[in-house]
Amino acid sequence: MVYTIKEVVSYLEKLAPPAYQESYDNAQLITGNSNDNVKGILCTLDATEEVIDEAINLGCNLIVAHHPIVFKGLKSLTGRNYVERTIIKAIKNDIAIYAIHTNLDHVAIGVNKRISDKIGLVNTSILSPKKNLLSKLTTFAPQKDAEEVSNALFAAGAGNIGEYSDCSFMVEGKGTFTPSPKANPKIGQKGIAHIEHETRIEVIVPSHLERKIIAALKEAHPYEEVAYYFQKIENENQDVGAGMVGELPRKMDERDFLEMLKSNMNLQVIKHTKLNSKQVKKVAVCGGAGIFLLPDAKRSGAEIFITSDIKYHEFFDAENQIVICDIGHYESEIYTKELLLELLSQKFTNIALYLTKVVTNPITYL
Ligand SMILES: [Zn+2]
């Protein structure tokens, strides 16, 4: 079985839809032809020149990276910096670079779940769920067809709320219509006013799936013209957002917790605020630069907040309410490459999958 780059990308994007990325981000196929067949995949946190060399040596033509090598528009490609040199090398050697960044940060199986698993957190949930990702679909079907129509909507991704699927609300009523002489009505007759006993169906849908769900609705619905409308809703999507919070199976002393964190995540150093002499039960995490989530971490009741890229003055904001830990950006996200490899191996059993051996951390410690 041969897969194209497009097939690999679309599998990953079902798990972490691009619509979930931040506005500044550039999670997408950055170089390469999506119709090329995949010869091998190299998973990495960063796609650097050294990683491109590694891909060439391994015979891989697809690099799946967490960080996009390109964030902003490039007006020239002359090789004057590492970004341009990496892109040039990738293109010259037919290496596709695909980045799966803040969209992977924001899903419940993503970067922060991996950190949570590393330190043994249970009962995990998204720390700061995102708004404006959901719509409500209202549509109307003949009563006898309502079940078939709603099942088609569920199959296309509608009606999921937390741990519940197939969620809908239905109410019965009368629908009226008069087909024109040019219409081809499956129910009713041209030029004759018709009253049909219909069911109004309401479901929640992820906004980025609206087109797919409408196609499924039209496919399953008996009418020539299907009445429906979408409404944007403000509800948070509890399954999508930044950071994660979870609980330790049992309480720990702060110092014991930090020792465990250091050992489980293979850290050389943890920069942290003053210990509060509290037992640790709840822990908030955010891979990469996550100090913007400090208010959410405090609100969640966590005793510890683990993230990276914290500035001096930001440490003061702990205010003895929480212990803030900066474990380093690379160190907080390095296990993302293993996550990517695991996700890919669940679907692509016959593609050669590799983890980069290149240490792409630009920071070293003396
Ligand atoms: Zn990062």
CSV table of C-alpha atoms and ligand atoms in Angstrom, one decimal:
chain,number,residue,atom,x,y,z
A,1,MET,CA,0.0,0.0,0.0
A,2,VAL,CA,1.4,3.3,-1.1
A,3,TYR,CA,0.3,6.6,0.5
A,4,THR,CA,0.6,10.1,-0.8
A,5,ILE,CA,1.7,13.0,1.4
A,6,LYS,CA,-1.8,14.4,1.1
A,7,GLU,CA,-3.2,11.2,2.7
A,8,VAL,CA,-0.8,11.5,5.6
A,9,VAL,CA,-1.5,15.2,6.1
A,10,SER,CA,-5.3,14.6,5.9
A,11,TYR,CA,-5.0,11.9,8.6
A,12,LEU,CA,-3.1,14.2,10.9
A,13,GLU,CA,-5.5,17.0,10.2
A,14,LYS,CA,-8.5,14.9,11.2
A,15,LEU,CA,-6.7,14.5,14.6
A,16,ALA,CA,-5.7,18.1,14.9
A,17,PRO,CA,-7.7,20.3,12.5
A,18,PRO,CA,-5.8,23.3,11.0
A,19,ALA,CA,-8.8,25.4,12.0
A,20,TYR,CA,-7.7,25.0,15.6
A,21,GLN,CA,-4.4,26.8,15.2
A,22,GLU,CA,-3.6,30.3,16.4
A,23,SER,CA,-3.9,33.2,13.9
A,24,TYR,CA,-0.1,33.8,14.0
A,25,ASP,CA,0.7,30.1,13.2
A,26,ASN,CA,1.6,28.4,10.0
A,27,ALA,CA,0.7,24.8,10.5
A,28,GLN,CA,0.5,23.3,7.0
A,29,LEU,CA,2.5,21.6,4.3
A,30,ILE,CA,5.4,24.1,4.0
A,31,THR,CA,7.4,22.5,1.2
A,32,GLY,CA,6.7,19.5,-1.1
A,33,ASN,CA,4.1,18.2,-3.5
A,34,SER,CA,1.2,16.7,-1.7
A,35,ASN,CA,0.6,14.2,-4.5
A,36,ASP,CA,4.0,12.6,-4.1
A,37,ASN,CA,4.1,9.1,-2.6
A,38,VAL,CA,5.6,8.9,0.9
A,39,LYS,CA,8.9,6.9,1.1
A,40,GLY,CA,9.5,7.5,4.8
A,41,ILE,CA,8.6,9.9,7.5
A,42,LEU,CA,10.9,11.6,10.0
A,43,CYS,CA,9.3,13.1,13.1
A,44,THR,CA,10.9,16.1,14.8
A,45,LEU,CA,10.2,19.1,17.0
A,46,ASP,CA,12.1,21.4,14.6
A,47,ALA,CA,12.9,21.0,10.9
A,48,THR,CA,16.5,22.3,10.7
A,49,GLU,CA,19.1,21.8,8.0
A,50,GLU,CA,20.6,19.0,10.0
A,51,VAL,CA,17.2,17.3,10.2
A,52,ILE,CA,16.8,17.6,6.4
A,53,ASP,CA,20.2,15.9,6.0
A,54,GLU,CA,19.1,13.2,8.3
A,55,ALA,CA,15.9,12.7,6.2
A,56,ILE,CA,18.0,12.4,3.1
A,57,ASN,CA,20.3,9.8,4.7
A,58,LEU,CA,17.3,7.8,5.9
A,59,GLY,CA,15.5,7.9,2.6
A,60,CYS,CA,12.6,9.9,4.0
A,61,ASN,CA,10.8,12.4,1.8
A,62,LEU,CA,8.4,13.7,4.5
A,63,ILE,CA,9.3,15.5,7.7
A,64,VAL,CA,6.5,16.0,10.2
A,65,ALA,CA,7.6,18.8,12.5
A,66,HIS,CA,5.9,20.5,15.4
A,67,HIS,CA,7.3,24.0,14.8
A,68,PRO,CA,6.8,25.5,11.4
A,69,ILE,CA,10.2,26.5,10.0
A,70,VAL,CA,8.5,29.4,8.2
A,71,PHE,CA,6.1,31.7,10.1
A,72,LYS,CA,6.0,34.8,7.9
A,73,GLY,CA,6.0,35.5,4.2
A,74,LEU,CA,9.5,35.1,2.5
A,75,LYS,CA,10.1,37.7,-0.2
A,76,SER,CA,13.3,36.1,-1.4
A,77,LEU,CA,15.0,32.7,-1.0
A,78,THR,CA,18.8,33.3,-1.1
A,79,GLY,CA,20.0,31.2,1.8
A,80,ARG,CA,21.1,34.1,3.9
A,81,ASN,CA,19.7,32.6,7.2
A,82,TYR,CA,18.9,29.1,8.6
A,83,VAL,CA,15.2,29.4,7.6
A,84,GLU,CA,16.0,30.0,3.9
A,85,ARG,CA,18.8,27.5,3.8
A,86,THR,CA,16.5,24.8,5.3
A,87,ILE,CA,13.8,25.5,2.8
A,88,ILE,CA,16.2,25.5,-0.1
A,89,LYS,CA,17.8,22.2,1.0
A,90,ALA,CA,14.3,20.6,1.4
A,91,ILE,CA,13.1,21.7,-2.0
A,92,LYS,CA,16.4,20.7,-3.8
A,93,ASN,CA,16.1,17.3,-2.3
A,94,ASP,CA,12.3,16.8,-2.8
A,95,ILE,CA,11.7,16.7,1.0
A,96,ALA,CA,8.3,17.7,2.1
A,97,ILE,CA,8.0,19.6,5.4
A,98,TYR,CA,4.7,19.5,7.2
A,99,ALA,CA,4.2,21.4,10.4
A,100,ILE,CA,1.5,20.5,13.0
A,101,HIS,CA,1.8,23.2,15.6
A,102,THR,CA,-0.8,25.0,17.8
A,103,ASN,CA,-3.5,22.8,16.3
A,104,LEU,CA,-1.7,19.9,18.0
A,105,ASP,CA,-1.3,22.0,21.2
A,106,HIS,CA,-5.0,22.6,21.3
A,107,VAL,CA,-6.4,19.1,21.0
A,108,ALA,CA,-7.0,16.7,23.9
A,109,ILE,CA,-4.7,14.1,22.6
A,110,GLY,CA,-1.9,16.6,21.8
A,111,VAL,CA,1.3,18.1,23.2
A,112,ASN,CA,-0.1,18.8,26.7
A,113,LYS,CA,-1.6,15.3,27.1
A,114,ARG,CA,1.8,13.9,26.4
A,115,ILE,CA,3.4,16.1,29.2
A,116,SER,CA,0.5,15.1,31.5
A,117,ASP,CA,1.1,11.4,30.8
A,118,LYS,CA,4.9,11.9,31.5
A,119,ILE,CA,4.2,13.1,35.0
A,120,GLY,CA,1.3,10.7,35.6
A,121,LEU,CA,-1.7,13.1,35.7
A,122,VAL,CA,-5.2,11.6,35.6
A,123,ASN,CA,-8.6,13.2,35.0
A,124,THR,CA,-7.1,15.7,32.5
A,125,SER,CA,-9.0,18.4,30.8
A,126,ILE,CA,-8.3,21.4,28.7
A,127,LEU,CA,-7.1,24.4,30.8
A,128,SER,CA,-8.4,27.2,28.6
A,129,PRO,CA,-11.1,25.9,26.2
A,130,LYS,CA,-11.6,27.9,23.1
A,131,LYS,CA,-14.7,29.8,22.0
A,132,ASN,CA,-16.1,30.5,18.6
A,133,LEU,CA,-15.4,27.0,17.2
A,134,LEU,CA,-18.9,25.7,17.3
A,135,SER,CA,-22.1,26.3,15.3
A,136,LYS,CA,-25.6,25.0,15.7
A,137,LEU,CA,-27.3,23.4,12.7
A,138,THR,CA,-31.1,23.5,12.4
A,139,THR,CA,-32.7,21.5,9.6
A,140,PHE,CA,-36.1,20.0,8.8
A,141,ALA,CA,-36.9,16.5,7.5
A,142,PRO,CA,-40.1,14.5,6.9
A,143,GLN,CA,-40.8,12.6,10.2
A,144,LYS,CA,-40.1,9.2,8.7
A,145,ASP,CA,-36.7,10.3,7.4
A,146,ALA,CA,-35.6,12.2,10.6
A,147,GLU,CA,-33.6,9.3,12.0
A,148,GLU,CA,-31.7,8.6,8.8
A,149,VAL,CA,-30.9,12.3,8.3
A,150,SER,CA,-29.7,12.7,11.9
A,151,ASN,CA,-27.6,9.6,11.6
A,152,ALA,CA,-25.9,11.0,8.5
A,153,LEU,CA,-25.2,14.3,10.4
A,154,PHE,CA,-23.7,12.3,13.3
A,155,ALA,CA,-21.5,10.3,10.9
A,156,ALA,CA,-20.2,13.5,9.4
A,157,GLY,CA,-19.1,14.9,12.8
A,158,ALA,CA,-22.2,16.6,14.2
A,159,GLY,CA,-23.6,16.0,17.7
A,160,ASN,CA,-20.6,15.5,19.8
A,161,ILE,CA,-20.5,17.1,23.3
A,162,GLY,CA,-17.7,15.9,25.6
A,163,GLU,CA,-18.0,12.2,26.2
A,164,TYR,CA,-21.4,12.1,24.5
A,165,SER,CA,-22.0,11.4,20.8
A,166,ASP,CA,-25.2,11.4,18.7
A,167,CYS,CA,-26.6,14.5,20.6
A,168,SER,CA,-29.6,16.2,19.0
A,169,PHE,CA,-32.9,17.8,19.8
A,170,MET,CA,-35.9,17.0,17.7
A,171,VAL,CA,-39.4,18.5,17.7
A,172,GLU,CA,-42.3,17.6,15.4
A,173,GLY,CA,-44.3,20.2,13.4
A,174,LYS,CA,-45.8,21.0,10.0
A,175,GLY,CA,-43.7,22.2,7.1
A,176,THR,CA,-45.3,23.9,4.0
A,177,PHE,CA,-44.1,24.4,0.4
A,178,THR,CA,-45.4,24.7,-3.1
A,179,PRO,CA,-43.1,23.3,-5.8
A,180,SER,CA,-42.8,25.5,-9.0
A,181,PRO,CA,-43.5,24.1,-12.4
A,182,LYS,CA,-39.7,23.6,-12.9
A,183,ALA,CA,-39.2,21.8,-9.6
A,184,ASN,CA,-38.7,18.0,-9.3
A,185,PRO,CA,-40.3,17.3,-5.9
A,186,LYS,CA,-39.8,13.8,-4.4
A,187,ILE,CA,-42.7,14.7,-2.1
A,188,GLY,CA,-45.7,16.9,-3.2
A,189,GLN,CA,-46.7,17.9,-6.7
A,190,LYS,CA,-45.8,20.8,-8.9
A,191,GLY,CA,-47.9,23.9,-8.4
A,192,ILE,CA,-49.8,22.4,-5.5
A,193,ALA,CA,-49.5,23.7,-1.9
A,194,HIS,CA,-48.2,20.9,0.3
A,195,ILE,CA,-48.2,20.3,4.1
A,196,GLU,CA,-45.7,17.8,5.3
A,197,HIS,CA,-45.3,16.4,8.9
A,198,GLU,CA,-41.7,17.2,9.6
A,199,THR,CA,-39.2,17.0,12.4
A,200,ARG,CA,-36.9,19.9,13.2
A,201,ILE,CA,-33.5,18.6,14.0
A,202,GLU,CA,-30.9,20.7,16.0
A,203,VAL,CA,-27.3,19.6,16.4
A,204,ILE,CA,-24.0,21.1,17.5
A,205,VAL,CA,-21.3,21.0,14.8
A,206,PRO,CA,-17.6,22.0,14.7
A,207,SER,CA,-17.7,25.2,12.5
A,208,HIS,CA,-14.8,23.9,10.3
A,209,LEU,CA,-16.9,20.9,9.3
A,210,GLU,CA,-19.9,22.9,8.1
A,211,ARG,CA,-19.4,22.1,4.4
A,212,LYS,CA,-18.8,18.4,5.0
A,213,ILE,CA,-21.9,18.2,7.2
A,214,ILE,CA,-24.1,20.1,4.6
A,215,ALA,CA,-22.9,17.7,1.9
A,216,ALA,CA,-23.9,14.7,4.2
A,217,LEU,CA,-27.3,16.4,4.9
A,218,LYS,CA,-28.1,16.9,1.2
A,219,GLU,CA,-27.0,13.3,0.5
A,220,ALA,CA,-29.3,11.8,3.1
A,221,HIS,CA,-32.3,14.1,2.8
A,222,PRO,CA,-35.2,13.2,0.5
A,223,TYR,CA,-36.0,16.8,-0.6
A,224,GLU,CA,-34.8,18.5,-3.8
A,225,GLU,CA,-34.2,21.6,-1.7
A,226,VAL,CA,-33.1,21.2,1.9
A,227,ALA,CA,-34.0,23.9,4.4
A,228,TYR,CA,-31.3,24.4,7.0
A,229,TYR,CA,-29.4,27.2,8.8
A,230,PHE,CA,-26.3,27.5,10.8
A,231,GLN,CA,-25.9,29.8,13.8
A,232,LYS,CA,-22.5,30.6,15.3
A,233,ILE,CA,-22.6,29.9,19.1
A,234,GLU,CA,-20.4,31.3,21.8
A,235,ASN,CA,-20.1,28.0,23.8
A,236,GLU,CA,-16.6,26.9,24.6
A,237,ASN,CA,-15.5,23.8,22.9
A,238,GLN,CA,-14.3,21.8,26.0
A,239,ASP,CA,-12.2,19.5,23.9
A,240,VAL,CA,-10.1,22.2,22.2
A,241,GLY,CA,-7.9,24.9,23.8
A,242,ALA,CA,-4.6,25.8,25.4
A,243,GLY,CA,-3.0,24.0,28.3
A,244,MET,CA,-4.2,21.1,30.3
A,245,VAL,CA,-4.9,20.5,34.0
A,246,GLY,CA,-5.0,17.2,35.7
A,247,GLU,CA,-4.5,15.5,39.1
A,248,LEU,CA,-1.9,13.3,40.6
A,249,PRO,CA,-3.1,9.9,41.7
A,250,ARG,CA,-2.1,10.9,45.2
A,251,LYS,CA,-0.8,14.0,46.9
A,252,MET,CA,2.9,14.8,46.9
A,253,ASP,CA,5.2,17.2,48.7
A,254,GLU,CA,6.2,20.0,46.4
A,255,ARG,CA,9.9,19.1,46.5
A,256,ASP,CA,9.2,15.4,45.7
A,257,PHE,CA,7.0,16.5,42.9
A,258,LEU,CA,9.7,18.7,41.4
A,259,GLU,CA,12.2,15.8,41.7
A,260,MET,CA,9.8,13.5,39.9
A,261,LEU,CA,9.1,16.1,37.2
A,262,LYS,CA,12.9,16.5,36.7
A,263,SER,CA,13.5,12.8,36.4
A,264,ASN,CA,10.4,11.9,34.3
A,265,MET,CA,11.0,14.7,31.7
A,266,ASN,CA,14.8,14.3,31.8
A,267,LEU,CA,15.4,17.9,32.8
A,268,GLN,CA,18.7,19.4,33.6
A,269,VAL,CA,17.2,22.3,35.4
A,270,ILE,CA,13.8,23.6,36.6
A,271,LYS,CA,13.5,27.4,37.2
A,272,HIS,CA,10.7,27.8,39.7
A,273,THR,CA,9.1,30.3,42.2
A,274,LYS,CA,9.1,29.9,45.9
A,275,LEU,CA,7.6,26.7,47.3
A,276,ASN,CA,4.4,27.2,49.2
A,277,SER,CA,4.6,24.3,51.6
A,278,LYS,CA,1.4,22.9,50.1
A,279,GLN,CA,0.7,19.3,49.1
A,280,VAL,CA,0.5,19.0,45.3
A,281,LYS,CA,-2.6,17.4,43.9
A,282,LYS,CA,-3.6,19.5,40.9
A,283,VAL,CA,-1.1,20.4,38.2
A,284,ALA,CA,-1.5,22.7,35.1
A,285,VAL,CA,0.8,22.3,32.1
A,286,CYS,CA,1.4,24.0,28.8
A,287,GLY,CA,4.1,23.0,26.4
A,288,GLY,CA,6.1,25.9,24.9
A,289,ALA,CA,5.5,29.5,25.9
A,290,GLY,CA,2.4,29.3,28.2
A,291,ILE,CA,2.7,31.9,30.9
A,292,PHE,CA,-0.4,33.7,29.4
A,293,LEU,CA,-2.3,30.8,31.0
A,294,LEU,CA,-1.3,31.7,34.5
A,295,PRO,CA,-4.7,33.2,35.4
A,296,ASP,CA,-6.4,30.0,34.1
A,297,ALA,CA,-3.9,27.8,36.0
A,298,LYS,CA,-4.6,29.7,39.3
A,299,ARG,CA,-8.4,29.5,38.7
A,300,SER,CA,-8.2,25.8,38.1
A,301,GLY,CA,-6.9,25.4,41.7
A,302,ALA,CA,-3.6,23.9,40.5
A,303,GLU,CA,-0.7,24.0,43.0
A,304,ILE,CA,1.9,23.8,40.2
A,305,PHE,CA,2.0,25.3,36.8
A,306,ILE,CA,4.6,23.9,34.3
A,307,THR,CA,5.5,25.8,31.2
A,308,SER,CA,8.5,27.6,29.6
A,309,ASP,CA,9.9,30.8,28.2
A,310,ILE,CA,8.9,32.8,31.4
A,311,LYS,CA,10.4,36.3,31.8
A,312,TYR,CA,11.8,37.5,35.1
A,313,HIS,CA,8.8,39.8,35.9
A,314,GLU,CA,6.3,37.1,35.0
A,315,PHE,CA,7.7,34.9,37.9
A,316,PHE,CA,6.5,37.5,40.3
A,317,ASP,CA,2.9,36.9,39.3
A,318,ALA,CA,2.9,33.6,41.1
A,319,GLU,CA,2.0,35.7,44.2
A,320,ASN,CA,2.5,32.6,46.5
A,321,GLN,CA,-0.7,31.2,45.1
A,322,ILE,CA,0.9,28.7,42.8
A,323,VAL,CA,4.4,27.4,42.1
A,324,ILE,CA,5.4,28.3,38.5
A,325,CYS,CA,8.0,26.0,36.9
A,326,ASP,CA,9.9,26.9,33.7
A,327,ILE,CA,11.3,23.6,32.3
A,328,GLY,CA,12.6,25.0,29.0
A,329,HIS,CA,10.8,25.2,25.7
A,330,TYR,CA,12.6,22.3,24.0
A,331,GLU,CA,12.4,20.1,27.1
A,332,SER,CA,8.6,20.7,27.5
A,333,GLU,CA,7.9,19.7,23.9
A,334,ILE,CA,10.5,17.1,23.0
A,335,TYR,CA,8.2,14.2,23.5
A,336,THR,CA,5.9,15.6,20.8
A,337,LYS,CA,8.0,13.8,18.2
A,338,GLU,CA,7.2,10.5,19.9
A,339,LEU,CA,3.5,11.5,20.0
A,340,LEU,CA,3.7,12.2,16.2
A,341,LEU,CA,5.4,8.8,15.6
A,342,GLU,CA,2.8,7.0,17.6
A,343,LEU,CA,-0.2,8.7,15.9
A,344,LEU,CA,1.3,7.9,12.5
A,345,SER,CA,2.1,4.3,13.4
A,346,GLN,CA,-1.6,3.7,14.3
A,347,LYS,CA,-2.6,4.3,10.7
A,348,PHE,CA,0.5,3.8,8.4
A,349,THR,CA,1.8,0.4,9.4
A,350,ASN,CA,3.9,0.0,6.3
A,351,ILE,CA,5.6,3.4,6.0
A,352,ALA,CA,9.1,3.6,7.5
A,353,LEU,CA,8.7,6.0,10.5
A,354,TYR,CA,11.7,7.5,12.3
A,355,LEU,CA,12.4,9.9,15.3
A,356,THR,CA,15.0,12.4,14.7
A,357,LYS,CA,18.3,11.9,16.5
A,358,VAL,CA,19.3,15.5,16.0
A,359,VAL,CA,19.1,17.6,19.2
A,360,THR,CA,17.6,20.8,17.8
A,361,ASN,CA,17.6,22.7,21.1
A,362,PRO,CA,19.4,26.0,20.4
A,363,ILE,CA,20.0,26.3,24.1
A,364,THR,CA,22.7,24.5,26.1
A,365,TYR,CA,23.5,24.6,29.8
A,366,LEU,CA,26.9,24.9,31.3
B,1,ZN,ZN,7.0,25.1,20.9
